[in-house]
Amino acid sequence: MPERTPKALRRAIAQHTPELLPDFDRHWKRIVGDAYGVGPVAALVAFWWGEYAMARDPELDAHVHDLELRAAESTDGAEARALLEEASKIRHRVQKLEPGE
């Protein structure tokens, strides 16, 4: 993982997961254009930190998207909740990755 800064994260996305770059740039322009403080920028970095962490591991990314798709298609509420909880745990775990991991 890169340093936890917008510039380092954008550079890592451009280098390793360029398919995410257009969405990152659109999100950045929207957030920075509306920002009156650093809170929105920190939230953007946190969101994209997780997106980048997932995208750099295609198997994990596919697994999480499969869990979310199965939950959306499930007709059993308990099953859908369990699938979404599993996906959420993975997303929270990648948020905790540190630079260099």
Tab-separated table of N, CA and C in Angstrom:
chain	number	residue	atom	x	y	z
A	1	MET	N	0.849	-1.180	0.000
A	1	MET	CA	0.000	0.000	0.000
A	1	MET	C	0.896	1.246	0.000
A	2	PRO	N	0.415	2.318	-0.635
A	2	PRO	CA	1.182	3.564	-0.691
A	2	PRO	C	1.060	4.341	0.625
A	3	GLU	N	1.685	5.513	0.658
A	3	GLU	CA	1.461	6.415	1.788
A	3	GLU	C	-0.016	6.776	1.778
A	4	ARG	N	-0.542	7.117	2.934
A	4	ARG	CA	-1.973	7.431	3.040
A	4	ARG	C	-2.197	8.924	2.770
A	5	THR	N	-1.855	9.345	1.543
A	5	THR	CA	-2.073	10.720	1.098
A	5	THR	C	-2.774	10.669	-0.248
A	6	PRO	N	-3.531	11.704	-0.594
A	6	PRO	CA	-4.215	11.697	-1.888
A	6	PRO	C	-3.256	11.519	-3.070
A	7	LYS	N	-2.128	12.225	-3.036
A	7	LYS	CA	-1.173	12.168	-4.145
A	7	LYS	C	-0.575	10.767	-4.294
A	8	ALA	N	-0.151	10.172	-3.188
A	8	ALA	CA	0.441	8.831	-3.239
A	8	ALA	C	-0.588	7.790	-3.644
A	9	LEU	N	-1.812	7.932	-3.147
A	9	LEU	CA	-2.864	6.985	-3.499
A	9	LEU	C	-3.208	7.092	-4.986
A	10	ARG	N	-3.318	8.313	-5.496
A	10	ARG	CA	-3.619	8.483	-6.926
A	10	ARG	C	-2.506	7.880	-7.782
A	11	ARG	N	-1.270	8.108	-7.392
A	11	ARG	CA	-0.134	7.558	-8.139
A	11	ARG	C	-0.185	6.021	-8.134
A	12	ALA	N	-0.505	5.422	-7.003
A	12	ALA	CA	-0.589	3.961	-6.911
A	12	ALA	C	-1.743	3.426	-7.764
A	13	ILE	N	-2.873	4.123	-7.721
A	13	ILE	CA	-4.008	3.707	-8.547
A	13	ILE	C	-3.627	3.784	-10.019
A	14	ALA	N	-3.003	4.876	-10.435
A	14	ALA	CA	-2.601	5.045	-11.838
A	14	ALA	C	-1.640	3.949	-12.275
A	15	GLN	N	-0.745	3.563	-11.384
A	15	GLN	CA	0.271	2.576	-11.741
A	15	GLN	C	-0.261	1.141	-11.701
A	16	HIS	N	-1.031	0.801	-10.696
A	16	HIS	CA	-1.388	-0.602	-10.471
A	16	HIS	C	-2.827	-0.971	-10.828
A	17	THR	N	-3.747	-0.013	-10.738
A	17	THR	CA	-5.151	-0.288	-11.055
A	17	THR	C	-5.722	0.874	-11.877
A	18	PRO	N	-5.162	1.107	-13.066
A	18	PRO	CA	-5.552	2.285	-13.845
A	18	PRO	C	-7.033	2.324	-14.224
A	19	GLU	N	-7.697	1.187	-14.195
A	19	GLU	CA	-9.130	1.183	-14.512
A	19	GLU	C	-9.942	1.968	-13.472
A	20	LEU	N	-9.383	2.171	-12.275
A	20	LEU	CA	-10.063	2.946	-11.233
A	20	LEU	C	-9.822	4.443	-11.347
A	21	LEU	N	-8.816	4.840	-12.113
A	21	LEU	CA	-8.394	6.241	-12.140
A	21	LEU	C	-9.484	7.219	-12.584
A	22	PRO	N	-10.248	6.958	-13.635
A	22	PRO	CA	-11.289	7.922	-14.009
A	22	PRO	C	-12.306	8.160	-12.882
A	23	ASP	N	-12.719	7.101	-12.187
A	23	ASP	CA	-13.668	7.267	-11.088
A	23	ASP	C	-13.029	8.029	-9.927
A	24	PHE	N	-11.771	7.707	-9.617
A	24	PHE	CA	-11.065	8.428	-8.552
A	24	PHE	C	-11.004	9.914	-8.890
A	25	ASP	N	-10.608	10.251	-10.119
A	25	ASP	CA	-10.478	11.659	-10.503
A	25	ASP	C	-11.816	12.392	-10.457
A	26	ARG	N	-12.899	11.740	-10.916
A	26	ARG	CA	-14.225	12.365	-10.844
A	26	ARG	C	-14.619	12.613	-9.388
A	27	HIS	N	-14.403	11.608	-8.556
A	27	HIS	CA	-14.729	11.726	-7.137
A	27	HIS	C	-13.904	12.848	-6.506
A	28	TRP	N	-12.615	12.894	-6.807
A	28	TRP	CA	-11.725	13.922	-6.263
A	28	TRP	C	-12.227	15.319	-6.636
A	29	LYS	N	-12.543	15.524	-7.924
A	29	LYS	CA	-12.991	16.848	-8.378
A	29	LYS	C	-14.292	17.252	-7.694
A	30	ARG	N	-15.196	16.296	-7.503
A	30	ARG	CA	-16.465	16.590	-6.854
A	30	ARG	C	-16.245	16.930	-5.377
A	31	ILE	N	-15.433	16.165	-4.683
A	31	ILE	CA	-15.186	16.378	-3.254
A	31	ILE	C	-14.397	17.661	-3.017
A	32	VAL	N	-13.320	17.850	-3.746
A	32	VAL	CA	-12.482	19.025	-3.531
A	32	VAL	C	-13.237	20.287	-3.925
A	33	GLY	N	-14.033	20.200	-4.971
A	33	GLY	CA	-14.813	21.363	-5.394
A	33	GLY	C	-15.830	21.793	-4.360
A	34	ASP	N	-16.336	20.870	-3.569
A	34	ASP	CA	-17.336	21.175	-2.549
A	34	ASP	C	-16.748	21.282	-1.143
A	35	ALA	N	-15.457	21.047	-0.997
A	35	ALA	CA	-14.851	20.982	0.334
A	35	ALA	C	-14.589	22.373	0.910
A	36	TYR	N	-14.985	22.524	2.163
A	36	TYR	CA	-14.670	23.750	2.904
A	36	TYR	C	-13.745	23.432	4.069
A	37	GLY	N	-13.293	22.197	4.118
A	37	GLY	CA	-12.377	21.753	5.153
A	37	GLY	C	-11.698	20.488	4.678
A	38	VAL	N	-10.900	19.871	5.540
A	38	VAL	CA	-10.164	18.669	5.141
A	38	VAL	C	-10.959	17.390	5.363
A	39	GLY	N	-12.073	17.455	6.066
A	39	GLY	CA	-12.873	16.259	6.346
A	39	GLY	C	-13.273	15.486	5.098
A	40	PRO	N	-13.823	16.143	4.090
A	40	PRO	CA	-14.196	15.405	2.879
A	40	PRO	C	-13.002	14.759	2.175
A	41	VAL	N	-11.850	15.408	2.216
A	41	VAL	CA	-10.654	14.846	1.584
A	41	VAL	C	-10.225	13.584	2.336
A	42	ALA	N	-10.260	13.636	3.654
A	42	ALA	CA	-9.916	12.453	4.452
A	42	ALA	C	-10.887	11.308	4.174
A	43	ALA	N	-12.162	11.624	4.039
A	43	ALA	CA	-13.154	10.594	3.733
A	43	ALA	C	-12.902	9.993	2.351
A	44	LEU	N	-12.548	10.843	1.381
A	44	LEU	CA	-12.240	10.353	0.045
A	44	LEU	C	-11.044	9.409	0.076
A	45	VAL	N	-9.999	9.790	0.780
A	45	VAL	CA	-8.809	8.936	0.870
A	45	VAL	C	-9.168	7.621	1.543
A	46	ALA	N	-9.962	7.652	2.594
A	46	ALA	CA	-10.362	6.412	3.273
A	46	ALA	C	-11.149	5.504	2.335
A	47	PHE	N	-12.096	6.072	1.602
A	47	PHE	CA	-12.896	5.268	0.667
A	47	PHE	C	-12.011	4.644	-0.409
A	48	TRP	N	-11.179	5.457	-1.045
A	48	TRP	CA	-10.354	4.962	-2.140
A	48	TRP	C	-9.217	4.072	-1.654
A	49	TRP	N	-8.807	4.206	-0.409
A	49	TRP	CA	-7.820	3.307	0.174
A	49	TRP	C	-8.360	1.883	0.096
A	50	GLY	N	-9.602	1.720	0.512
A	50	GLY	CA	-10.232	0.402	0.458
A	50	GLY	C	-10.466	-0.082	-0.961
A	51	GLU	N	-10.911	0.813	-1.828
A	51	GLU	CA	-11.149	0.420	-3.220
A	51	GLU	C	-9.850	-0.046	-3.881
A	52	TYR	N	-8.774	0.701	-3.638
A	52	TYR	CA	-7.482	0.333	-4.217
A	52	TYR	C	-6.984	-0.990	-3.630
A	53	ALA	N	-7.096	-1.139	-2.330
A	53	ALA	CA	-6.641	-2.368	-1.673
A	53	ALA	C	-7.367	-3.581	-2.244
A	54	MET	N	-8.651	-3.438	-2.502
A	54	MET	CA	-9.422	-4.548	-3.068
A	54	MET	C	-9.022	-4.798	-4.529
A	55	ALA	N	-8.909	-3.735	-5.305
A	55	ALA	CA	-8.641	-3.878	-6.737
A	55	ALA	C	-7.268	-4.466	-7.016
A	56	ARG	N	-6.314	-4.254	-6.129
A	56	ARG	CA	-4.979	-4.801	-6.384
A	56	ARG	C	-4.918	-6.300	-6.107
A	57	ASP	N	-5.981	-6.861	-5.538
A	57	ASP	CA	-6.095	-8.306	-5.313
A	57	ASP	C	-7.354	-8.780	-6.043
A	58	PRO	N	-7.240	-9.091	-7.350
A	58	PRO	CA	-8.420	-9.421	-8.143
A	58	PRO	C	-9.261	-10.570	-7.577
A	59	GLU	N	-8.627	-11.558	-6.971
A	59	GLU	CA	-9.397	-12.670	-6.392
A	59	GLU	C	-10.249	-12.193	-5.219
A	60	LEU	N	-9.663	-11.388	-4.352
A	60	LEU	CA	-10.408	-10.860	-3.212
A	60	LEU	C	-11.516	-9.932	-3.684
A	61	ASP	N	-11.213	-9.083	-4.652
A	61	ASP	CA	-12.199	-8.165	-5.213
A	61	ASP	C	-13.378	-8.947	-5.791
A	62	ALA	N	-13.093	-9.979	-6.553
A	62	ALA	CA	-14.152	-10.799	-7.144
A	62	ALA	C	-14.972	-11.498	-6.058
A	63	HIS	N	-14.292	-11.969	-5.026
A	63	HIS	CA	-14.990	-12.647	-3.926
A	63	HIS	C	-15.970	-11.700	-3.228
A	64	VAL	N	-15.525	-10.493	-2.920
A	64	VAL	CA	-16.395	-9.530	-2.251
A	64	VAL	C	-17.567	-9.153	-3.145
A	65	HIS	N	-17.311	-8.920	-4.414
A	65	HIS	CA	-18.405	-8.573	-5.327
A	65	HIS	C	-19.378	-9.742	-5.475
A	66	ASP	N	-18.863	-10.969	-5.458
A	66	ASP	CA	-19.730	-12.148	-5.510
A	66	ASP	C	-20.611	-12.218	-4.264
A	67	LEU	N	-20.029	-11.975	-3.093
A	67	LEU	CA	-20.812	-11.974	-1.850
A	67	LEU	C	-21.934	-10.945	-1.932
A	68	GLU	N	-21.608	-9.751	-2.405
A	68	GLU	CA	-22.599	-8.676	-2.496
A	68	GLU	C	-23.678	-9.001	-3.528
A	69	LEU	N	-23.296	-9.594	-4.640
A	69	LEU	CA	-24.267	-9.983	-5.661
A	69	LEU	C	-25.194	-11.072	-5.143
A	70	ARG	N	-24.618	-12.072	-4.483
A	70	ARG	CA	-25.432	-13.147	-3.926
A	70	ARG	C	-26.403	-12.613	-2.879
A	71	ALA	N	-25.951	-11.655	-2.085
A	71	ALA	CA	-26.832	-11.048	-1.084
A	71	ALA	C	-27.986	-10.313	-1.761
A	72	ALA	N	-27.678	-9.587	-2.821
A	72	ALA	CA	-28.720	-8.839	-3.536
A	72	ALA	C	-29.744	-9.761	-4.174
A	73	GLU	N	-29.303	-10.924	-4.587
A	73	GLU	CA	-30.201	-11.878	-5.261
A	73	GLU	C	-30.906	-12.816	-4.294
A	74	SER	N	-30.478	-12.849	-3.037
A	74	SER	CA	-31.036	-13.783	-2.065
A	74	SER	C	-32.458	-13.400	-1.686
A	75	THR	N	-33.282	-14.407	-1.511
A	75	THR	CA	-34.642	-14.183	-1.030
A	75	THR	C	-34.758	-14.488	0.460
A	76	ASP	N	-33.654	-14.903	1.057
A	76	ASP	CA	-33.600	-15.230	2.485
A	76	ASP	C	-32.873	-14.091	3.200
A	77	GLY	N	-33.603	-13.367	4.038
A	77	GLY	CA	-33.031	-12.211	4.717
A	77	GLY	C	-31.815	-12.548	5.568
A	78	ALA	N	-31.865	-13.669	6.295
A	78	ALA	CA	-30.734	-14.059	7.152
A	78	ALA	C	-29.511	-14.376	6.310
A	79	GLU	N	-29.721	-15.062	5.191
A	79	GLU	CA	-28.602	-15.390	4.305
A	79	GLU	C	-27.999	-14.110	3.719
A	80	ALA	N	-28.853	-13.196	3.265
A	80	ALA	CA	-28.380	-11.938	2.686
A	80	ALA	C	-27.561	-11.152	3.715
A	81	ARG	N	-28.050	-11.080	4.957
A	81	ARG	CA	-27.322	-10.382	6.019
A	81	ARG	C	-25.961	-11.008	6.262
A	82	ALA	N	-25.913	-12.334	6.310
A	82	ALA	CA	-24.647	-13.038	6.552
A	82	ALA	C	-23.653	-12.769	5.430
A	83	LEU	N	-24.122	-12.775	4.196
A	83	LEU	CA	-23.245	-12.507	3.055
A	83	LEU	C	-22.705	-11.076	3.113
A	84	LEU	N	-23.588	-10.121	3.426
A	84	LEU	CA	-23.157	-8.725	3.512
A	84	LEU	C	-22.223	-8.495	4.701
A	85	GLU	N	-22.448	-9.198	5.795
A	85	GLU	CA	-21.547	-9.078	6.940
A	85	GLU	C	-20.156	-9.586	6.591
A	86	GLU	N	-20.092	-10.685	5.847
A	86	GLU	CA	-18.789	-11.217	5.431
A	86	GLU	C	-18.073	-10.221	4.519
A	87	ALA	N	-18.808	-9.655	3.557
A	87	ALA	CA	-18.216	-8.659	2.655
A	87	ALA	C	-17.752	-7.430	3.442
A	88	SER	N	-18.559	-7.004	4.396
A	88	SER	CA	-18.217	-5.843	5.213
A	88	SER	C	-16.962	-6.088	6.044
A	89	LYS	N	-16.828	-7.264	6.605
A	89	LYS	CA	-15.634	-7.586	7.393
A	89	LYS	C	-14.376	-7.509	6.531
A	90	ILE	N	-14.470	-7.988	5.305
A	90	ILE	CA	-13.322	-7.923	4.399
A	90	ILE	C	-13.001	-6.470	4.072
A	91	ARG	N	-14.030	-5.681	3.766
A	91	ARG	CA	-13.801	-4.267	3.451
A	91	ARG	C	-13.181	-3.525	4.634
A	92	HIS	N	-13.628	-3.826	5.840
A	92	HIS	CA	-13.038	-3.187	7.023
A	92	HIS	C	-11.597	-3.641	7.230
A	93	ARG	N	-11.318	-4.902	6.958
A	93	ARG	CA	-9.958	-5.420	7.126
A	93	ARG	C	-8.979	-4.709	6.188
A	94	VAL	N	-9.368	-4.499	4.922
A	94	VAL	CA	-8.444	-3.847	3.991
A	94	VAL	C	-8.275	-2.370	4.327
A	95	GLN	N	-9.271	-1.765	4.986
A	95	GLN	CA	-9.134	-0.371	5.410
A	95	GLN	C	-8.012	-0.213	6.428
A	96	LYS	N	-7.705	-1.276	7.152
A	96	LYS	CA	-6.693	-1.212	8.198
A	96	LYS	C	-5.275	-1.472	7.684
A	97	LEU	N	-5.136	-1.789	6.397
A	97	LEU	CA	-3.796	-1.988	5.848
A	97	LEU	C	-2.982	-0.710	6.005
A	98	GLU	N	-1.724	-0.898	6.250
A	98	GLU	CA	-0.823	0.242	6.436
A	98	GLU	C	0.056	0.427	5.197
A	99	PRO	N	0.614	1.614	5.005
A	99	PRO	CA	1.560	1.796	3.903
A	99	PRO	C	2.650	0.747	3.952
A	100	GLY	N	2.995	0.223	2.808
A	100	GLY	CA	4.033	-0.801	2.703
A	100	GLY	C	3.503	-2.223	2.779
A	101	GLU	N	2.239	-2.396	3.176
A	101	GLU	CA	1.677	-3.744	3.256
A	101	GLU	C	1.136	-4.161	1.919
